[in-house]
Short mmCIF file of C-alpha atoms in Angstrom, two decimals:
data_model
loop_
_atom_site.label_atom_id
_atom_site.label_comp_id
_atom_site.label_asym_id
_atom_site.label_seq_id
_atom_site.Cartn_x
_atom_site.Cartn_y
_atom_site.Cartn_z
CA MET Q 40 16.84 1.77 0.94
CA PRO Q 41 14.60 -1.14 -0.26
CA ARG Q 42 13.56 -0.84 -3.83
CA ASN Q 43 11.87 -2.72 -6.51
CA ARG Q 44 9.34 -4.26 -4.00
CA ARG Q 45 7.00 -5.71 -6.61
CA LYS Q 46 7.08 -9.50 -6.66
CA ASN Q 47 5.22 -12.38 -7.72
CA MET Q 48 3.70 -12.68 -4.26
CA ALA Q 49 0.27 -11.24 -3.67
CA ASN Q 50 -2.46 -10.42 -1.14
CA GLY Q 51 -5.17 -8.28 -2.63
CA ASN Q 52 -7.27 -6.58 0.16
CA ALA Q 53 -10.36 -5.61 -1.49
CA HIS Q 54 -13.59 -3.89 -0.68
CA HIS Q 55 -16.18 -2.88 -3.01
CA ASN Q 56 -17.87 -0.42 -0.91
CA ASN Q 57 -21.05 0.17 -2.57
CA ASP Q 58 -23.71 1.41 -0.07
CA SER Q 59 -26.56 -0.15 -1.84
CA ASP Q 60 -28.42 -3.08 -0.19
CA ASP Q 61 -30.00 -4.26 -3.47
CA ASP Q 62 -28.62 -7.75 -3.86
CA THR Q 63 -29.52 -7.78 -7.67
CA SER Q 64 -26.92 -4.94 -8.34
CA ASN Q 65 -23.56 -5.75 -9.85
CA ASP Q 66 -21.21 -7.29 -7.45
CA ASN Q 67 -18.74 -9.22 -9.71
CA ALA Q 68 -15.99 -6.58 -9.21
CA SER Q 69 -12.99 -7.24 -6.99
CA VAL Q 70 -13.16 -5.64 -3.54
CA TYR Q 71 -10.58 -4.75 -0.97
CA SER Q 72 -10.82 -5.22 2.84
CA CYS Q 73 -8.11 -2.63 3.91
CA GLN Q 74 -10.25 0.25 2.53
CA SER Q 75 -12.36 2.58 4.55
CA GLU Q 76 -13.44 4.85 1.46
CA THR Q 77 -15.58 3.67 -1.30
CA LEU Q 78 -14.02 1.65 -4.30
CA ASN Q 79 -14.86 4.79 -6.34
CA ASP Q 80 -13.03 6.96 -4.09
CA ALA Q 81 -10.14 4.47 -4.07
CA TYR Q 82 -9.87 4.00 -7.81
CA ASN Q 83 -11.82 6.59 -9.75
CA ASN Q 84 -10.65 9.44 -7.72
CA ASN Q 85 -7.81 9.66 -9.94
CA THR Q 86 -9.86 11.46 -12.70
CA ASP Q 87 -9.05 14.76 -10.99
CA GLY Q 88 -5.36 13.97 -10.78
CA ASP Q 89 -3.80 16.81 -12.71
CA SER Q 90 -5.85 19.38 -10.86
CA THR Q 91 -4.79 17.70 -7.55
CA GLN Q 92 -1.13 17.78 -8.73
CA THR Q 93 -1.51 21.63 -9.56
CA GLU Q 94 -2.90 22.35 -6.23
CA ALA Q 95 -0.28 20.28 -4.38
CA GLY Q 96 2.71 22.11 -6.28
CA SER Q 97 1.36 25.63 -6.10
CA GLY Q 98 -0.98 25.68 -2.86
CA PHE Q 99 1.26 24.59 -0.23
CA GLU Q 100 2.44 28.09 0.70
CA LYS Q 101 -0.86 28.83 2.26
CA HIS Q 102 -0.66 25.85 4.37
CA GLU Q 103 2.88 26.42 5.58
CA GLU Q 104 2.12 28.62 8.40
CA LYS Q 105 -0.67 26.43 9.70
CA LEU Q 106 1.48 23.46 9.67
CA LEU Q 107 4.12 25.01 11.28
CA GLN Q 108 1.74 26.15 14.20
CA ALA Q 109 0.41 22.45 14.25
CA ILE Q 110 4.04 21.15 14.66
CA GLU Q 111 4.42 23.69 17.73
CA ASN Q 112 0.89 22.44 19.00
CA ALA Q 113 1.71 18.83 19.11
CA THR Q 114 3.66 19.24 22.29
CA ASP Q 115 1.17 21.45 24.06
CA LYS Q 116 -0.13 20.80 27.42
CA SER Q 117 -3.66 20.52 26.18
CA LEU Q 118 -4.70 17.10 25.06
CA GLN Q 119 -7.32 18.37 22.45
CA THR Q 120 -4.81 20.95 20.97
CA ARG Q 121 -2.38 18.02 20.52
CA ILE Q 122 -4.89 15.90 18.72
CA ASN Q 123 -5.87 18.76 16.63
CA ALA Q 124 -2.44 19.51 15.63
CA PHE Q 125 -2.01 15.72 14.44
CA GLN Q 126 -4.94 15.99 12.62
CA VAL Q 127 -3.75 18.98 10.76
CA ILE Q 128 -0.24 17.60 10.17
CA ASN Q 129 -1.93 14.38 8.97
CA GLU Q 130 -4.08 16.45 6.38
CA THR Q 131 -1.22 18.41 4.96
CA LEU Q 132 1.09 15.37 4.58
CA VAL Q 133 -1.63 13.32 2.87
CA HIS Q 134 -2.34 16.07 0.31
CA HIS Q 135 1.05 17.68 -0.32
CA TYR Q 136 4.44 16.13 -1.14
CA ILE Q 137 6.97 18.46 0.64
CA PRO Q 138 10.13 16.43 1.58
CA ASP Q 139 12.41 19.33 1.84
CA PHE Q 140 10.08 20.99 4.41
CA ILE Q 141 9.63 17.65 6.36
CA ASP Q 142 13.38 17.09 6.22
CA ASP Q 143 14.17 20.02 8.14
CA ARG Q 144 11.42 19.27 10.79
CA LYS Q 145 11.57 15.57 11.15
CA MET Q 146 13.21 15.52 14.45
CA THR Q 147 10.78 17.75 16.03
CA LEU Q 148 7.75 15.67 14.65
CA MET Q 149 9.30 12.41 15.81
CA ASP Q 150 9.91 13.56 19.28
CA ALA Q 151 6.34 14.73 19.43
CA ILE Q 152 5.04 11.51 18.19
CA GLU Q 153 7.12 9.30 20.21
CA LYS Q 154 5.85 11.24 23.18
CA SER Q 155 2.25 11.32 22.47
CA ILE Q 156 2.28 7.31 21.70
CA LYS Q 157 4.21 6.56 24.82
CA LYS Q 158 2.41 8.67 27.17
CA GLY Q 159 -0.75 9.60 25.44
CA LYS Q 160 -4.13 7.71 25.26
CA GLY Q 161 -6.79 6.60 22.87
CA ALA Q 162 -7.22 9.21 20.20
CA GLU Q 163 -4.02 10.96 20.64
CA GLN Q 164 -1.99 7.67 20.09
CA ALA Q 165 -4.15 6.82 17.05
CA TRP Q 166 -3.42 10.06 15.32
CA ALA Q 167 0.20 10.16 16.11
CA ALA Q 168 0.62 6.65 14.81
CA ARG Q 169 -1.19 7.61 11.86
CA ILE Q 170 1.39 10.40 10.75
CA ILE Q 171 4.37 7.91 10.91
CA PRO Q 172 3.75 6.22 7.50
CA LEU Q 173 3.18 9.72 5.90
CA LEU Q 174 6.49 10.86 7.24
CA VAL Q 175 8.41 7.71 5.92
CA ILE Q 176 6.80 8.36 2.52
CA GLN Q 177 7.96 11.97 2.48
CA LEU Q 178 11.50 11.13 3.38
CA GLU Q 179 13.99 10.09 0.44
CA GLY Q 180 16.99 8.84 2.26
CA ALA Q 181 17.70 5.50 3.97
CA GLN Q 182 19.46 6.96 6.84
CA GLU Q 183 16.51 9.17 7.85
CA ILE Q 184 14.13 6.08 7.60
CA ASN Q 185 16.56 3.94 9.91
CA GLY Q 186 16.67 6.73 12.39
CA MET Q 187 13.02 6.75 12.56
CA MET Q 188 12.84 2.97 12.49
CA ASN Q 189 15.28 3.08 15.55
CA VAL Q 190 13.33 5.69 17.53
CA LEU Q 191 9.63 4.71 16.75
CA LYS Q 192 9.47 1.05 16.45
CA PRO Q 193 10.05 0.13 19.99
CA VAL Q 194 7.18 2.50 20.94
CA LEU Q 195 4.71 1.31 18.48
CA LEU Q 196 5.34 -2.23 19.09
CA ALA Q 197 4.85 -1.79 22.96
CA THR Q 198 1.64 0.00 22.22
CA ALA Q 199 0.40 -2.53 19.62
CA GLN Q 200 0.89 -5.21 22.41
CA ASP Q 201 -0.48 -3.23 25.43
CA GLY Q 202 -3.80 -4.73 26.51
CA ALA Q 203 -4.74 -1.59 28.46
CA ALA Q 204 -4.42 0.61 25.32
CA SER Q 205 -7.47 1.20 23.01
CA TYR Q 206 -8.27 -0.99 20.34
CA ASP Q 207 -8.11 1.65 17.77
CA ALA Q 208 -4.81 2.86 18.89
CA ARG Q 209 -3.35 -0.66 18.88
CA ALA Q 210 -4.78 -0.95 15.47
CA LYS Q 211 -3.25 2.19 14.14
CA CYS Q 212 0.27 1.09 15.70
CA CYS Q 213 -0.02 -2.12 13.78
CA MET Q 214 -0.56 -0.44 10.46
CA ALA Q 215 2.07 2.02 11.31
CA LEU Q 216 4.61 -0.59 12.07
CA GLY Q 217 3.72 -2.59 9.04
CA LEU Q 218 4.29 0.26 6.69
CA LEU Q 219 7.41 1.41 8.53
CA ASN Q 220 9.14 -1.67 8.22
CA PHE Q 221 7.74 -2.44 4.65
CA LEU Q 222 9.16 0.82 3.61
CA GLY Q 223 12.32 0.71 5.79
CA THR Q 224 13.83 -2.69 5.43
CA ASP Q 225 13.66 -5.91 3.78
CA ASP Q 226 16.12 -8.06 6.05
CA ILE Q 227 14.20 -11.16 6.72
CA GLY Q 228 16.01 -11.57 10.17
CA ASP Q 229 14.13 -8.23 11.21
CA LEU Q 230 10.94 -9.22 9.38
CA LEU Q 231 10.26 -12.60 10.89
CA PRO Q 232 10.14 -11.58 14.82
CA LEU Q 233 8.02 -8.65 13.85
CA MET Q 234 5.57 -10.89 12.20
CA LYS Q 235 5.54 -13.26 14.88
CA ASN Q 236 4.57 -10.31 17.19
CA PHE Q 237 1.80 -9.59 14.71
CA GLU Q 238 0.62 -13.07 14.94
CA GLY Q 239 0.29 -12.83 18.69
CA ILE Q 240 -2.28 -10.20 18.09
CA PHE Q 241 -4.31 -11.63 15.35
CA SER Q 242 -4.28 -15.05 16.86
CA GLY Q 243 -7.21 -13.83 18.98
CA SER Q 244 -9.34 -14.49 15.98
CA TYR Q 245 -8.25 -18.09 15.68
CA LEU Q 246 -10.69 -20.88 16.23
CA LYS Q 247 -11.20 -21.76 19.90
CA GLY Q 248 -9.99 -24.96 21.38
CA ASP Q 249 -13.24 -26.62 20.60
CA SER Q 250 -13.17 -25.56 16.88
CA SER Q 251 -15.91 -22.83 17.51
CA PRO Q 252 -15.35 -19.43 16.05
CA SER Q 253 -13.57 -16.67 18.17
CA SER Q 254 -15.90 -14.56 20.36
CA ALA Q 255 -13.80 -11.26 19.96
CA ASN Q 256 -16.11 -8.20 19.64
CA ALA Q 257 -16.11 -5.74 16.74
CA ASP Q 258 -13.31 -3.52 18.17
CA ALA Q 259 -11.07 -6.38 18.94
CA ALA Q 260 -11.59 -7.95 15.41
CA ALA Q 261 -10.81 -4.69 13.87
CA LEU Q 262 -7.28 -4.83 15.81
CA HIS Q 263 -6.96 -8.45 14.71
CA SER Q 264 -7.61 -7.48 10.97
CA ALA Q 265 -5.05 -4.54 10.96
CA ALA Q 266 -2.42 -6.87 12.64
CA LEU Q 267 -3.06 -9.61 9.91
CA SER Q 268 -2.90 -6.97 7.32
CA ALA Q 269 0.40 -5.67 8.58
CA TRP Q 270 1.54 -9.22 8.81
CA ALA Q 271 0.68 -9.82 4.96
CA LEU Q 272 2.23 -6.60 4.02
CA LEU Q 273 5.64 -7.85 5.36
CA LEU Q 274 5.18 -11.26 3.81
CA THR Q 275 5.40 -9.64 0.26
CA LEU Q 276 9.02 -9.22 1.15
CA ILE Q 277 9.90 -12.47 2.15
CA PRO Q 278 11.55 -14.37 -0.70
CA SER Q 279 9.16 -17.07 -1.94
CA GLY Q 280 11.98 -19.77 -1.61
CA ASP Q 281 12.24 -18.72 2.12
CA LEU Q 282 8.51 -18.77 2.58
CA VAL Q 283 8.28 -22.27 1.32
CA SER Q 284 10.95 -23.46 3.63
CA LEU Q 285 9.31 -21.83 6.62
CA VAL Q 286 5.74 -23.36 5.80
CA ASN Q 287 7.09 -26.74 5.12
CA GLY Q 288 9.52 -26.76 8.06
CA ASN Q 289 6.91 -26.43 10.66
CA ASN Q 290 9.02 -24.10 12.81
CA GLN Q 291 6.32 -22.05 14.00
CA MET Q 292 7.54 -18.62 12.54
CA ILE Q 293 4.62 -19.05 9.94
CA PRO Q 294 1.25 -19.83 11.30
CA SER Q 295 -0.20 -22.88 9.66
CA ILE Q 296 -2.59 -22.54 6.92
CA ASN Q 297 -5.14 -24.38 8.90
CA LYS Q 298 -5.23 -21.53 11.47
CA LEU Q 299 -5.81 -18.88 8.57
CA VAL Q 300 -8.58 -21.13 7.36
CA GLY Q 301 -10.07 -21.21 10.65
CA MET Q 302 -10.29 -17.26 10.69
CA LEU Q 303 -12.82 -17.60 7.60
CA GLN Q 304 -15.33 -18.72 10.14
CA SER Q 305 -15.00 -15.30 12.25
CA PRO Q 306 -18.35 -13.62 12.52
CA HIS Q 307 -16.72 -10.25 11.27
CA LEU Q 308 -16.41 -9.61 7.88
CA ASP Q 309 -12.87 -7.85 7.91
CA VAL Q 310 -11.40 -10.70 9.38
CA ARG Q 311 -12.83 -13.17 7.05
CA MET Q 312 -11.87 -10.96 4.04
CA ILE Q 313 -8.29 -10.33 5.10
CA ALA Q 314 -7.78 -14.06 6.10
CA GLY Q 315 -8.87 -14.94 2.49
CA GLU Q 316 -6.66 -12.65 0.65
CA THR Q 317 -3.71 -13.76 3.15
CA ILE Q 318 -4.27 -17.48 2.26
CA ALA Q 319 -4.24 -16.25 -1.63
CA LEU Q 320 -0.94 -14.41 -0.89
CA ILE Q 321 0.76 -17.21 0.72
CA LEU Q 322 -0.40 -19.52 -2.13
CA GLU Q 323 0.84 -17.02 -4.97
CA SER Q 324 4.14 -16.51 -3.16
CA GLY Q 325 4.68 -20.30 -2.69
CA ARG Q 326 3.64 -21.31 -6.17
CA SER Q 327 6.09 -19.12 -7.64
CA HIS Q 328 8.78 -20.99 -6.20
CA ASP Q 329 7.11 -24.39 -6.11
CA GLU Q 330 4.05 -25.20 -8.25
CA SER Q 331 2.97 -28.22 -5.80
CA PHE Q 332 3.12 -25.76 -2.91
CA LEU Q 333 0.36 -26.81 -0.32
CA GLU Q 334 -1.23 -28.97 -2.90
CA ASP Q 335 -2.55 -31.39 -0.21
CA GLU Q 336 -4.39 -28.62 1.50
CA LEU Q 337 -5.81 -27.21 -1.77
CA PRO Q 338 -9.10 -29.13 -1.92
CA ASP Q 339 -10.15 -27.98 1.65
CA LEU Q 340 -9.02 -24.34 0.66
CA ILE Q 341 -11.00 -24.38 -2.62
CA GLU Q 342 -14.21 -25.87 -0.61
CA ALA Q 343 -13.99 -23.37 2.28
CA THR Q 344 -13.49 -20.28 -0.22
CA GLN Q 345 -16.45 -21.45 -2.27
CA LYS Q 346 -18.82 -21.44 0.41
CA LEU Q 347 -17.97 -17.71 1.20
CA ALA Q 348 -18.26 -17.07 -2.49
CA THR Q 349 -21.79 -18.22 -2.44
CA ASP Q 350 -22.74 -17.50 0.93
CA ALA Q 351 -26.53 -16.38 1.17
CA HIS Q 352 -27.16 -16.57 4.91
CA LYS Q 353 -29.71 -14.26 5.84
CA TYR Q 354 -28.30 -13.36 9.12
CA ARG Q 355 -25.42 -11.36 7.48
CA ALA Q 356 -26.32 -7.92 6.14
CA LYS Q 357 -27.01 -8.01 2.35
CA ARG Q 358 -24.11 -5.59 1.68
CA ASP Q 359 -21.62 -7.68 3.68
CA ARG Q 360 -22.64 -10.65 1.80
CA LYS Q 361 -22.26 -8.88 -1.34
CA VAL Q 362 -18.95 -7.52 -0.58
CA GLN Q 363 -17.77 -11.06 0.61
CA ARG Q 364 -19.01 -12.99 -2.24
CA ALA Q 365 -17.13 -10.46 -4.68
CA THR Q 366 -13.82 -11.13 -2.89
CA PHE Q 367 -14.27 -14.68 -2.35
CA ARG Q 368 -14.93 -15.16 -5.95
CA ASP Q 369 -11.48 -13.66 -6.85
CA VAL Q 370 -9.85 -16.01 -3.94
CA HIS Q 371 -11.59 -19.22 -5.12
CA ARG Q 372 -10.73 -18.51 -8.96
CA TYR Q 373 -6.98 -17.94 -7.92
CA LEU Q 374 -6.92 -21.12 -5.95
CA GLU Q 375 -8.63 -23.25 -8.51
CA GLU Q 376 -7.48 -21.71 -11.77
CA ASP Q 377 -4.32 -19.80 -10.82
CA ILE Q 378 -5.79 -16.48 -11.96
CA SER Q 379 -5.21 -13.21 -10.29
CA PRO Q 380 -7.70 -10.30 -10.59
CA GLU Q 381 -6.40 -7.38 -12.37
CA ILE Q 382 -7.29 -3.72 -11.62
CA SER Q 383 -6.00 -0.65 -13.49
CA ILE Q 384 -5.66 2.52 -11.52
CA LYS Q 385 -5.55 5.65 -13.66
CA PHE Q 386 -4.04 8.95 -12.43
CA GLY Q 387 -3.22 11.76 -14.52
CA LYS Q 388 -1.96 10.59 -17.78
CA GLU Q 389 -0.62 7.33 -16.17
CA THR Q 390 -1.97 4.04 -15.51
CA LEU Q 391 -0.84 1.47 -12.68
CA LEU Q 392 -1.70 -2.08 -13.24
CA LEU Q 393 -2.52 -4.26 -10.06
CA ASP Q 394 -2.04 -7.66 -11.49
CA THR Q 395 -0.84 -9.66 -8.37
CA TRP Q 396 -2.20 -10.37 -5.03
CA SER Q 397 1.19 -8.73 -3.72
CA LEU Q 398 0.91 -5.50 -5.59
CA HIS Q 399 -2.79 -5.33 -4.56
CA HIS Q 400 -2.17 -5.48 -0.92
CA GLN Q 401 0.87 -3.07 -1.00
CA TYR Q 402 -1.15 -0.45 -3.09
CA ILE Q 403 -4.28 -0.76 -0.60
CA CYS Q 404 -1.95 -0.49 2.54
CA LEU Q 405 -0.33 2.68 1.11
CA ARG Q 406 -3.67 4.02 -0.27
CA ASN Q 407 -5.31 3.46 3.36
CA ALA Q 408 -2.31 5.79 4.81
CA LEU Q 409 -2.58 8.51 1.99
CA GLY Q 410 -6.23 8.57 1.51
CA PHE Q 411 -7.40 11.11 -1.09
CA GLY Q 412 -3.59 12.17 -1.55
CA MET Q 413 -2.87 9.08 -3.25
CA ASN Q 414 -3.07 10.72 -6.67
CA VAL Q 415 -0.26 13.44 -5.61
CA HIS Q 416 2.06 11.11 -4.46
CA LEU Q 417 1.77 8.54 -7.23
CA THR Q 418 2.52 11.49 -9.51
CA GLU Q 419 5.13 13.32 -7.52
CA ASN Q 420 6.73 11.06 -5.03
CA GLU Q 421 9.82 9.36 -6.52
CA PHE Q 422 10.04 6.96 -3.37
CA LEU Q 423 6.38 5.82 -3.68
CA ARG Q 424 6.81 5.70 -7.45
CA ASP Q 425 9.87 3.35 -7.17
CA VAL Q 426 8.18 1.05 -4.48
CA LEU Q 427 5.17 0.63 -6.94
CA GLU Q 428 7.79 0.45 -10.02
CA LEU Q 429 6.03 3.32 -11.87
CA GLY Q 430 9.67 4.53 -13.13
CA ALA Q 431 10.59 8.16 -13.52
CA LYS Q 432 8.12 10.97 -12.74
CA MET Q 433 6.05 11.85 -15.86
CA ASP Q 434 7.47 15.42 -16.09
CA GLU Q 435 11.00 14.05 -16.35
CA LEU Q 436 9.97 11.58 -19.04
CA GLU Q 437 8.35 14.46 -21.03
CA ARG Q 438 11.63 16.61 -20.73
CA SER Q 439 13.68 13.52 -21.74
CA LEU Q 440 11.71 13.27 -24.83
CA LYS Q 441 11.86 16.85 -25.68
CA VAL Q 442 15.67 16.74 -25.39
CA ALA Q 443 16.04 13.53 -27.49
CA LYS Q 444 13.83 15.43 -30.01
CA ALA Q 445 15.91 18.52 -29.94
CA GLU Q 446 19.09 16.39 -30.15
CA LYS Q 447 17.65 14.47 -33.20
CA LYS Q 448 16.72 17.89 -34.81
CA PHE Q 449 20.57 19.06 -34.27
CA ILE Q 450 22.01 15.98 -35.66
CA ASN Q 451 19.83 16.03 -38.60
CA ALA Q 452 20.73 19.77 -39.17
CA ALA Q 453 24.26 19.00 -38.97
CA ALA Q 454 24.04 16.12 -41.25
CA PHE Q 455 22.18 18.31 -43.71
CA LYS Q 456 25.00 20.82 -43.65
CA ALA Q 457 27.61 18.50 -44.22
CA ARG Q 458 25.83 16.97 -47.20
CA THR Q 459 25.50 20.33 -48.56
CA ILE Q 460 29.17 21.20 -48.34
CA THR Q 461 30.16 17.73 -49.81
CA ARG Q 462 27.87 18.16 -52.77
CA GLY Q 463 29.16 21.80 -53.18
CA LYS Q 464 32.67 20.66 -53.57
CA ASN Q 465 31.74 18.16 -56.03
CA ARG Q 466 29.92 20.56 -58.14
CA ASP Q 467 32.20 23.36 -59.70
CA LYS Q 468 29.68 25.69 -61.54
CA ARG Q 469 32.62 27.91 -62.57
CA SER Q 470 34.52 25.37 -64.68
CA ALA Q 471 33.56 24.63 -68.29
CA VAL Q 472 33.66 21.25 -69.68
CA VAL Q 473 35.67 21.11 -73.01
CA ASN Q 474 35.20 18.13 -75.31
#
């Protein structure tokens, strides 16, 4: 199973979802474009991490019967019953870390998900696809994940590329494909063809032949954004040396930087944001191998991002302008000064530092899948902790410290006893000294 995925490549997906329309408010913080919740929800929701963990650990029993019924209903003849079942399964897997429970029922869940994505429509496909990353995060063995890959990857890819499917279902399939492969493989031979498939989707937001912006509507743009986000997530697994070779080799496996720059002209905020962050990710990865990577294109990149970082066009919504400026200030600063934004995620007694664009993007894509249950999994889920390099669980660390302290106390007591015995032998109080 792929482990230790944190690398010196990055793509932060930031949204500072402040609902205020006041342009004078603070918009200096980094933002993430993958998020659907507010930044406070994404980052400051961790203040109740301990209580959430306690509820997850002791309160699952009351949800067990409901979850079992939902798993059974996932194959019901009624469409609405199936959708409701997937919603219950999604909610439970988000808020509870229950690998043993899921392991016993994974085949039943996989069969229901595969059937709904293959034969269902719209909302049913979308909800079924949303469960897939949650299943992978719950499972702990490479064999189980490989089994999911073999069964679900083909149907996910077919739906993502199906022009007759709804945009939302295709977007959810792209996100599921990205996380499934991110968590389940790091073989570049498997990743590159899938990334090419993703490009075939988000290329709909490339500039037209006359260099005018894409005319994709909002729903199509959301699909393009999801596909590019999944593409960028898989890019964090590509070794930097291989990426440099692919970009310099012009072999069409990696889109040219100019095509991504063209996406910065999209009329849709999400597309502009993820395109800018992907550019930063590519630069970060390439620079870790070759300091002069894409140096010739750098002036144009800096100019394009600076315009978006200072955008004051009144035809954009005030909130969109604020969010865009905050993100592109970070992108522009990275391109110009090689400084990545740093964000600390506090949960319980621990802190996760996001200090590269790569780690930013990985965290946010996982956060989008787990929602408000992120705290529970950061605290309890060993697989997720390994992916984000958080080390052993806190309770295991505390137990190790207690054991070490007990061992130290025992050693000190034994040493004290030995010293006492030795001194006793050298101190014969019953003998008299005769001069």
